[in-house]
Structures are given as structure tokens and as C-alpha cells.
Coordinates of C-alpha atoms and ligand atoms in Angstrom, one line a residue:
M1 CA -68.2 49.4 48.6
K2 CA -65.9 51.2 46.6
L3 CA -65.3 48.9 44.2
S4 CA -62.8 50.8 41.6
D5 CA -59.6 52.8 42.3
T6 CA -58.8 55.0 39.4
R7 CA -55.1 55.0 40.2
A8 CA -52.3 54.0 37.7
I9 CA -50.8 50.3 38.6
R10 CA -46.8 50.3 37.9
V11 CA -45.0 47.6 36.8
R12 CA -41.3 47.4 37.4
A13 CA -39.1 46.0 34.4
A14 CA -35.2 45.7 33.8
A15 CA -35.7 48.1 30.9
G16 CA -38.0 50.5 32.1
D17 CA -41.1 50.5 34.7
Y18 CA -44.5 51.5 32.9
V19 CA -47.6 51.8 34.1
V20 CA -50.9 50.1 33.2
V21 CA -53.8 52.6 33.4
C22 CA -57.4 50.2 33.9
R23 CA -60.8 52.6 34.2
R24 CA -63.8 52.3 32.1
G25 CA -63.9 54.9 29.3
T26 CA -60.4 55.5 29.2
L27 CA -60.0 55.2 25.5
R28 CA -62.0 57.7 25.5
H29 CA -58.7 60.1 26.9
A30 CA -56.0 57.8 25.5
A31 CA -54.4 61.2 23.5
R32 CA -53.8 62.7 27.1
E33 CA -52.2 59.3 28.4
I34 CA -50.2 58.9 25.5
A35 CA -49.0 62.8 25.1
R36 CA -47.3 61.9 28.6
L37 CA -44.9 59.7 26.8
G38 CA -43.4 62.8 25.2
Q39 CA -43.7 63.2 21.1
F40 CA -43.4 60.9 18.4
S41 CA -42.7 61.2 14.7
G42 CA -45.5 59.1 13.9
V43 CA -48.6 57.0 15.7
H44 CA -49.2 53.5 14.1
I45 CA -52.1 52.1 15.3
V46 CA -51.7 48.2 14.3
T47 CA -54.6 45.9 14.5
S48 CA -57.0 43.8 12.6
P49 CA -60.0 44.0 10.5
R50 CA -62.2 42.3 13.2
V51 CA -60.9 44.3 16.0
W52 CA -60.9 47.6 14.1
R53 CA -64.4 47.1 13.0
A54 CA -65.7 46.3 16.6
V55 CA -63.1 49.0 18.9
V56 CA -60.9 51.1 16.9
K57 CA -63.0 52.7 13.9
K58 CA -64.9 55.2 16.1
I59 CA -62.0 56.0 18.2
A60 CA -58.9 55.9 16.3
R61 CA -57.9 59.9 16.1
R62 CA -58.7 60.0 19.9
F63 CA -55.3 58.0 19.9
A64 CA -53.5 60.8 18.1
P65 CA -55.2 64.0 17.6
G66 CA -52.8 66.4 15.7
T67 CA -50.1 63.5 14.8
K68 CA -49.3 62.0 12.0
M69 CA -51.9 58.3 12.1
H70 CA -51.3 55.1 10.1
V71 CA -53.7 52.2 10.4
H72 CA -52.2 48.7 9.6
L73 CA -54.7 45.7 9.8
F74 CA -53.5 42.3 9.5
D75 CA -55.2 38.8 10.3
D76 CA -55.2 38.3 14.1
A77 CA -55.9 34.4 13.8
E78 CA -53.5 32.2 16.1
S79 CA -52.8 30.7 12.8
A80 CA -51.5 34.1 11.7
K81 CA -49.0 34.8 14.7
N82 CA -46.0 33.7 12.9
L83 CA -42.5 35.3 11.4
K84 CA -44.3 36.3 8.1
T85 CA -46.6 38.1 10.0
V86 CA -43.8 39.9 11.7
E87 CA -41.9 40.7 8.0
L88 CA -44.9 41.8 6.5
L89 CA -45.5 44.4 9.5
A90 CA -42.3 45.5 9.4
R91 CA -42.4 46.1 5.6
K92 CA -45.7 48.1 6.2
L93 CA -43.9 50.4 8.8
V94 CA -40.7 50.4 6.4
R95 CA -43.3 51.7 3.7
A96 CA -45.3 54.1 6.0
G97 CA -41.8 55.5 6.9
A98 CA -41.7 55.3 10.5
D99 CA -38.3 55.7 12.1
R100 CA -36.9 55.0 15.5
K101 CA -39.1 57.9 17.4
C102 CA -42.6 56.3 16.0
L103 CA -45.2 55.1 18.1
L104 CA -46.6 51.1 17.7
L105 CA -50.0 51.0 18.9
A106 CA -51.0 47.5 19.1
V107 CA -55.0 47.3 19.9
G108 CA -56.4 43.8 20.1
G109 CA -56.3 40.5 21.8
G110 CA -52.9 38.4 22.6
V111 CA -52.5 37.5 19.1
I112 CA -52.3 41.3 18.5
G113 CA -50.4 42.1 21.4
D114 CA -47.3 39.3 21.1
V115 CA -47.0 39.5 17.3
V116 CA -47.0 43.7 17.5
G117 CA -45.1 43.8 20.6
F118 CA -42.5 41.4 18.5
V119 CA -42.5 43.8 16.1
A120 CA -41.8 46.9 18.4
A121 CA -38.7 44.6 20.0
S122 CA -37.1 44.1 16.7
Y123 CA -38.3 46.8 14.0
L124 CA -35.1 49.1 14.0
R125 CA -33.9 47.5 17.1
G126 CA -36.7 48.7 19.0
V127 CA -39.3 51.6 18.8
A128 CA -41.9 52.6 21.8
L129 CA -45.2 50.2 22.1
V130 CA -48.6 50.8 23.8
Q131 CA -50.8 48.2 24.2
V132 CA -54.3 48.6 24.0
P133 CA -55.8 45.4 24.8
T134 CA -59.3 44.3 24.0
T135 CA -59.9 41.1 25.0
V136 CA -60.4 39.6 28.9
V137 CA -56.9 37.6 28.2
A138 CA -55.3 40.7 26.5
Q139 CA -56.4 42.5 29.9
V140 CA -55.4 40.6 32.4
D141 CA -52.3 38.6 31.4
S142 CA -51.0 39.1 27.7
S143 CA -50.5 42.9 27.7
V144 CA -48.5 43.1 31.0
G145 CA -45.4 41.5 32.1
G146 CA -43.2 42.2 28.4
K147 CA -43.4 39.0 27.1
T148 CA -44.1 39.2 23.2
G149 CA -43.1 36.2 20.2
V150 CA -44.6 34.3 17.6
N151 CA -45.3 30.7 17.3
L152 CA -43.4 28.5 14.6
P153 CA -44.4 25.3 13.0
E154 CA -42.9 23.4 15.5
G155 CA -44.7 25.0 18.5
K156 CA -46.2 28.3 20.3
N157 CA -43.9 31.4 21.1
L158 CA -40.9 29.6 20.5
V159 CA -39.7 33.2 19.0
G160 CA -39.9 36.1 21.0
A161 CA -38.8 38.9 23.5
F162 CA -39.2 40.3 26.6
Y163 CA -40.0 44.1 25.7
P164 CA -42.2 45.7 28.1
P165 CA -44.3 48.5 26.8
N166 CA -44.3 52.0 27.7
L167 CA -48.0 51.9 28.2
V168 CA -51.0 50.1 28.8
L169 CA -54.3 51.7 28.2
V170 CA -57.7 49.0 29.6
D171 CA -60.8 50.1 29.0
P172 CA -62.9 47.1 30.1
E173 CA -66.0 49.1 27.9
V174 CA -64.5 47.6 24.6
L175 CA -65.3 43.9 26.0
R176 CA -69.0 44.6 25.2
S177 CA -68.6 43.4 21.8
L178 CA -66.1 40.2 22.7
P179 CA -67.6 37.1 21.7
A180 CA -69.3 35.0 24.6
R181 CA -66.6 32.1 24.1
E182 CA -63.8 34.5 24.3
F183 CA -65.2 36.3 27.2
R184 CA -66.4 33.3 29.3
G185 CA -62.7 31.7 28.9
G186 CA -61.0 35.2 29.7
L187 CA -62.6 34.4 32.9
A188 CA -60.8 31.7 33.5
E189 CA -57.7 33.4 33.9
V190 CA -59.5 36.1 36.2
I191 CA -60.7 32.8 38.6
K192 CA -57.1 32.2 38.1
Y193 CA -55.7 35.2 39.9
G194 CA -58.4 34.5 43.0
V195 CA -56.9 31.3 43.5
I196 CA -53.4 31.7 43.6
A197 CA -53.1 35.3 45.0
D198 CA -56.4 36.7 46.4
A199 CA -58.7 35.4 48.4
K200 CA -61.4 38.6 48.3
L201 CA -61.2 38.5 44.8
F202 CA -62.4 34.9 44.7
A203 CA -65.0 35.2 47.4
F204 CA -66.0 38.4 45.0
L205 CA -66.1 36.4 42.4
E206 CA -68.3 33.9 43.6
Q207 CA -70.6 36.5 44.7
N208 CA -70.4 38.3 41.5
M209 CA -70.4 35.9 38.8
D210 CA -73.7 36.7 37.6
R211 CA -73.2 40.4 37.4
I212 CA -69.7 39.8 35.5
L213 CA -71.2 37.4 33.0
A214 CA -73.9 39.9 32.3
R215 CA -71.3 41.9 31.6
D216 CA -71.9 44.8 34.6
D217 CA -69.2 47.5 33.8
Q218 CA -68.7 48.3 37.4
A219 CA -68.2 44.1 38.2
L220 CA -66.1 43.9 35.3
E221 CA -63.8 46.7 36.0
H222 CA -63.3 45.7 39.6
V223 CA -62.2 42.2 38.8
I224 CA -60.0 43.1 36.3
R225 CA -58.2 45.6 37.7
R226 CA -57.2 43.5 40.5
S227 CA -56.3 40.6 38.1
I228 CA -53.9 43.4 36.5
E229 CA -53.0 44.5 40.1
I230 CA -52.1 40.6 40.8
K231 CA -50.2 40.2 37.7
A232 CA -48.0 43.6 37.9
Q233 CA -46.8 42.6 41.3
V234 CA -45.8 39.2 40.4
V235 CA -44.0 40.3 37.0
S236 CA -42.2 42.9 38.9
Q237 CA -40.6 40.8 41.4
D238 CA -39.5 38.2 38.6
E239 CA -39.9 39.6 35.1
R240 CA -37.8 36.8 33.7
E241 CA -39.9 33.5 35.2
S242 CA -37.2 32.4 37.5
G243 CA -39.3 31.8 40.6
L244 CA -42.4 33.9 41.8
R245 CA -44.1 34.2 37.9
E246 CA -44.8 30.3 38.0
I247 CA -47.6 30.7 40.1
L248 CA -49.5 32.6 37.0
N249 CA -49.3 29.2 35.5
Y250 CA -52.0 27.4 37.9
G251 CA -54.0 25.0 35.9
H252 CA -51.6 25.5 32.9
T253 CA -49.9 22.3 32.9
F254 CA -53.0 20.7 32.8
A255 CA -54.3 23.2 30.0
H256 CA -51.0 22.8 28.0
A257 CA -51.5 18.5 27.8
L258 CA -55.5 19.2 26.9
E259 CA -54.9 21.9 24.0
S260 CA -51.6 20.2 22.4
A261 CA -53.6 16.2 22.8
T262 CA -56.3 18.2 20.6
R263 CA -54.3 20.1 18.4
Y264 CA -55.6 23.5 19.8
K265 CA -58.6 22.6 17.9
K266 CA -61.1 21.7 20.7
F267 CA -60.3 24.5 23.3
Q268 CA -60.4 27.7 23.3
H269 CA -57.2 28.7 25.7
G270 CA -59.3 29.7 28.4
E271 CA -61.4 26.3 28.4
A272 CA -58.3 24.3 28.9
V273 CA -57.1 26.7 31.6
A274 CA -60.8 26.0 33.3
W275 CA -60.3 21.9 33.1
G276 CA -56.6 22.7 34.4
M277 CA -57.6 24.5 37.5
M278 CA -60.5 22.0 38.5
C279 CA -57.7 19.5 38.2
A280 CA -55.1 21.5 39.9
A281 CA -57.6 22.0 42.7
L282 CA -58.3 18.1 42.9
L283 CA -54.2 17.3 42.7
G284 CA -53.7 19.7 45.6
H285 CA -55.8 17.7 47.8
E286 CA -54.0 14.8 46.8
T287 CA -50.4 16.3 47.3
V288 CA -50.6 19.6 49.2
R289 CA -53.5 18.8 51.2
T290 CA -56.0 21.6 49.9
P291 CA -59.2 21.4 51.9
A292 CA -61.9 19.7 50.4
D293 CA -63.8 22.5 50.7
D294 CA -61.6 24.6 48.9
V295 CA -61.5 22.2 46.2
A296 CA -65.0 22.6 45.9
R297 CA -65.4 26.4 45.8
V298 CA -62.7 25.9 42.5
I299 CA -64.9 23.3 40.7
A300 CA -68.2 25.0 41.5
L301 CA -67.1 28.4 40.5
V302 CA -64.9 27.4 37.4
R303 CA -68.3 25.4 36.1
R304 CA -70.2 28.5 36.5
L305 CA -68.4 29.8 33.8
G306 CA -70.6 27.9 31.8
P307 CA -70.4 24.4 29.4
L308 CA -67.0 23.3 28.9
P309 CA -65.9 21.4 25.6
E310 CA -66.1 17.7 26.6
W311 CA -62.7 16.4 28.4
P312 CA -61.3 14.1 25.5
P313 CA -60.6 10.4 24.9
V314 CA -57.1 10.6 25.5
P315 CA -55.2 8.1 27.7
A316 CA -53.8 9.5 30.9
Q317 CA -50.4 8.5 30.3
R318 CA -50.4 10.4 27.0
L319 CA -51.6 13.5 28.5
F320 CA -48.7 13.0 31.0
A321 CA -45.9 12.5 28.4
L322 CA -47.5 15.7 27.3
M323 CA -46.8 17.4 30.1
R324 CA -43.0 16.2 30.5
A325 CA -42.6 17.5 27.2
D326 CA -44.0 21.2 28.1
K327 CA -41.2 23.4 27.4
K328 CA -41.7 24.3 31.1
T329 CA -40.3 21.1 32.0
K330 CA -37.2 21.6 34.2
F331 CA -34.7 18.7 34.6
G332 CA -37.3 15.9 33.4
K333 CA -39.5 16.6 36.5
V334 CA -43.2 18.1 35.7
R335 CA -43.9 21.0 37.7
F336 CA -47.6 21.8 39.2
V337 CA -48.6 25.0 40.5
L338 CA -50.7 23.6 43.5
S339 CA -52.7 25.6 45.9
A340 CA -53.1 24.7 49.5
R341 CA -55.9 27.2 50.0
I342 CA -58.0 29.7 48.0
G343 CA -55.7 32.9 48.1
K344 CA -52.2 31.2 47.9
A345 CA -50.1 29.1 45.5
Q346 CA -46.3 27.6 45.1
S347 CA -45.0 25.4 42.1
C348 CA -44.1 21.8 43.3
D349 CA -41.5 19.4 41.4
G350 CA -42.4 16.7 43.5
V351 CA -45.8 15.8 42.8
T352 CA -45.4 11.9 41.8
E353 CA -46.6 10.4 38.3
K354 CA -48.9 8.5 40.7
A355 CA -50.8 11.2 41.9
A356 CA -51.3 13.0 38.5
L357 CA -52.2 9.9 36.6
C358 CA -54.9 9.3 39.1
V359 CA -56.3 12.9 38.4
L360 CA -55.9 12.4 35.0
R361 CA -57.9 9.4 35.1
F362 CA -60.5 10.0 37.8
G363 CA -60.7 14.0 37.9
P364 CA -62.8 14.5 34.9
R365 CA -65.5 12.1 36.0
L366 CA -65.3 13.4 39.6
I367 CA -65.9 17.0 38.4
L368 CA -68.5 16.6 36.4
E369 CA -70.1 14.3 39.2
H370 CA -69.5 17.1 41.6
R371 CA -71.5 19.2 39.0
N372 CA -74.1 16.9 39.0
A373 CA -74.2 16.9 42.8
L374 CA -74.3 20.6 42.9
E375 CA -77.6 20.6 40.3
E376 CA -79.2 18.0 42.6
C377 CA -78.6 20.3 45.4
H378 CA -80.2 23.5 43.6
D379 CA -83.1 21.6 42.9
Ligands
NAD1 N1 -47.7 37.3 26.3 C1 -48.2 36.6 27.1 O1 -47.6 37.1 28.3 C2 -49.5 36.0 26.9 C3 -50.4 35.2 28.2 C4 -51.5 34.5 27.4 C5 -52.1 34.8 26.2 N2 -50.9 35.0 25.4 C6 -51.2 34.6 24.1 O2 -52.5 35.8 23.2 C7 -53.1 34.6 22.5 C8 -54.6 34.7 22.8 O3 -55.2 36.1 23.1 P1 -56.6 36.2 23.1 O4 -57.2 35.6 24.2 O5 -56.8 37.6 23.2 O6 -57.4 35.9 21.7 P2 -57.0 36.7 20.1 O7 -56.4 37.5 20.4 O8 -57.0 35.5 19.9 O9 -58.2 37.2 19.9 C9 -59.8 36.5 20.0 C10 -60.7 36.6 19.1 O10 -61.5 38.2 19.6 C11 -61.5 39.1 18.6 N3 -61.2 40.3 19.6 C12 -60.7 41.2 20.2 N4 -60.9 42.2 20.8 C13 -62.2 42.0 20.3 C14 -63.5 43.2 20.9 N5 -63.2 43.9 21.9 N6 -64.6 43.0 20.1 C15 -64.9 41.6 19.1 N7 -63.6 40.8 18.9 C16 -62.4 41.1 19.7 C17 -60.2 38.8 17.6 O11 -60.1 39.3 16.6 C18 -60.2 37.3 18.0 O12 -60.8 36.9 16.7 C19 -52.6 33.3 22.0 O13 -51.4 33.7 21.3 C20 -51.7 33.6 23.8 O14 -50.5 32.5 23.2 C21 -49.9 36.0 25.5
ZN2 ZN1 -53.3 31.2 30.4

């Protein structure tokens, strides 16, 4: 079976289309891809000390041979994803003489992509941007779709802009150095793409999860590429999240409530999404009649990502209230993305409070029991 297709993935955006190149080893040829964009007065690599050490140090020159290259480092902790960092970076750019014809290269995870994307959108009212995502989440999610922004003390991603990059360079090889927890959490988003849009991807994940967890290059490249294709297709049709794009939030209504209830400390985002998808599968059974077999497949596949932090001892009513307070709630109605069968999803605002509360109350136990039942089968 031919797994990977090396063609660039095209994304449509109102401000201009762009491509995502997803290929093993693509960063070794980064300069060639960047040169296709035209001439720049200077190339500014913006990354964190950690990503610099793990990924960029060895290959920095490949981004801009023969061009004036600057490197700007900043702390990529979620707590540094704020307006202060935007100001700090903009001032570094001024001091380095960055003009309107400069290029910013955001190399890192979603924090770096979101912050540097927002800097690119606002510095001198917009400069060229290339995203080089280095985590699973950044490769399959945040670097594609043009959402950039930072947090306020009042909440996440409250200040931002749609600012599509000029190019995205995805090299699955850089994931080798990613810490295990980040890697597994990111795979939850990959499973999400299978559930919402591609039954074949889902089946591939079922058959190859061990290879993927062992970071087998070929299997990883295939699932990352396929995830990007799905994201690209969705955001090309609905850049501003007025409809279809909502399906990307499968599992996220639950996930955001879990993250918020635990003050973003207990769960890594992907872990919360993992719980959220299993709950969404159960809710699908309650409401859009997802067959029990599909629910069982979603739970079984998610559980193969490894142990998750325990479901927190927070009353179901409190979690539901947090869902209501979510910024994606429309007219006070909590919206859930549900999947009637693997490979299809829709956004629903007709879910009753009773059904949601039922999943919040009994879901976590059902999920754990499901796992125990599975383990007994294996014994
Ligand atoms: N814009 C969007 O559409 C969108 C979508 C999803 C998530 N996000 C945002 O993305 C952020 C989360 O991003 P993330 O999950 O990529 O995590 P992250 O950016 O916080 O990175 C996680 C950690 O991994 C390190 N790291 C990154 N690449 C590495 C590598 N190759 N080797 C070793 N270490 C590496 C980083 O230094 C960091 O410590 C959140 O702020 C979230 O809001 C945005
Ligand atoms: Zn997510």
C-alpha cells in the first residue's frame, strides 16, 4: 500500500491561498520552499530555547542560506502566551531592523505558532509568515487555518486575528524529540479527524496504533498528512467558523469544561480532548443514535493512547454550567459536535440538559468499566 502522497496540500483563505508541505525530511529543503515565496529583506526565526535546542539549532541555516537571518527566542509556556510577549517580540523585531518585507518563521508548538502568527498579523500591519510546527497539535491543528492570538488573564485566546500564513512546512521527523505526554495528547486530535471525517483513517489508526506510538516514520507521516488534509478541507470551506468548521470541536465542549474546572493544571489539552471524545461518543449514542459498536470503537482507540489523568471530582452540574459559559455557546444553548457513525459529524444544539448531565454523571465510570471489560477479554 502506498501510504504517503508528497503533493502539497492547498488551503483556501480570503486573504490568499497557501500550501502545506507535509513530508519527512522537508526541513532539510526548507530554503527551496521558502525561496518560492519571493525575496525577503530578512528572515526572522522566532522560537523558544527548548525548540531551538531540540529542533532548530542543527538546521537553522537551511531556512535562509545567503539571506540575513535573525533568531529571536522567547519562553513558549502557555503562561507566556500573552500581549506582553507580543510586545517583547515586536520590539525585538524593531531593534533587528525588520521592515515590511521581512519574513517571520514561527518554529514550534501551538503556543509559538499562535503568538508569532499574531505578531506577524500586527507588526507593521502585517508581514510574511511561515509556520513550521513541531508538535503533533501544531502540525495537525494550529498551524493550519489561520487562527492566531494570545490569552488574557480573563481567558484563553481572547485577543487574536485570522492571519493565514504564506506557507506551512510540516516535517514529522521533528516529532522524535517531543515529550511522550505531548505526543500522545496530540494523537487525540488525530483520532478526532478519523471520527469526524474519515472512517478509513480511523481504521488505519486502529490497525497501526502501536507503530504510531513507537513513532514509526511512515505511519506517522500518513496520519499527520491525512489529518492536515481534513483540516485544510474544512477550513477552506469555512474559514471564519460559521458552520462546518465547528465539527473540528468534536470532544471539545467536554474538554473545555474539564480544563476550566481544573484550572488548566490537571489535563494537557489532548488528554481533556481524549476524555471529551469518549463522552461525545456516549452522548451520540443517547441522542443521534450512534451504534453501540462505534461508541465502543471510539472508546477503545482513545484508551490505547495510554492512561489519562483521572476524571476530576467535580459535580456534573458544575461542568455543565462551564459548558454554558464557553465562548462558543450561542444564545445560551450548549452545542455539541456528535457523530452518528465513525467518519461523520455534525454540530447539534438540540441536546437536552438531561442527556448531557447523564453522560457527565455516568460516562466516566462507563468508560472505565468498558476498559476493564476489554482487559478481561485480553486476559
Ligand atoms: N490556532 C489554532 O487553531 C489552535 C489550535 C489548537 C491549539 N492551539 C493552541 O496551541 C497551544 C498548544 O500547542 P501545543 O500542544 O503544540 O503545545 P506547546 O506549544 O505548549 O508545546 C508543548 C511543549 O513542547 C515543546 N516542544 C515543541 N516542539 C518540540 C519538539 N519537536 N521537541 C521537543 N519539545 C518540543 C515546547 O517547547 C513546549 O514545552 C495552545 O495555546 C492552544 O490554544 C491553537
Ligand atoms: Zn483541540
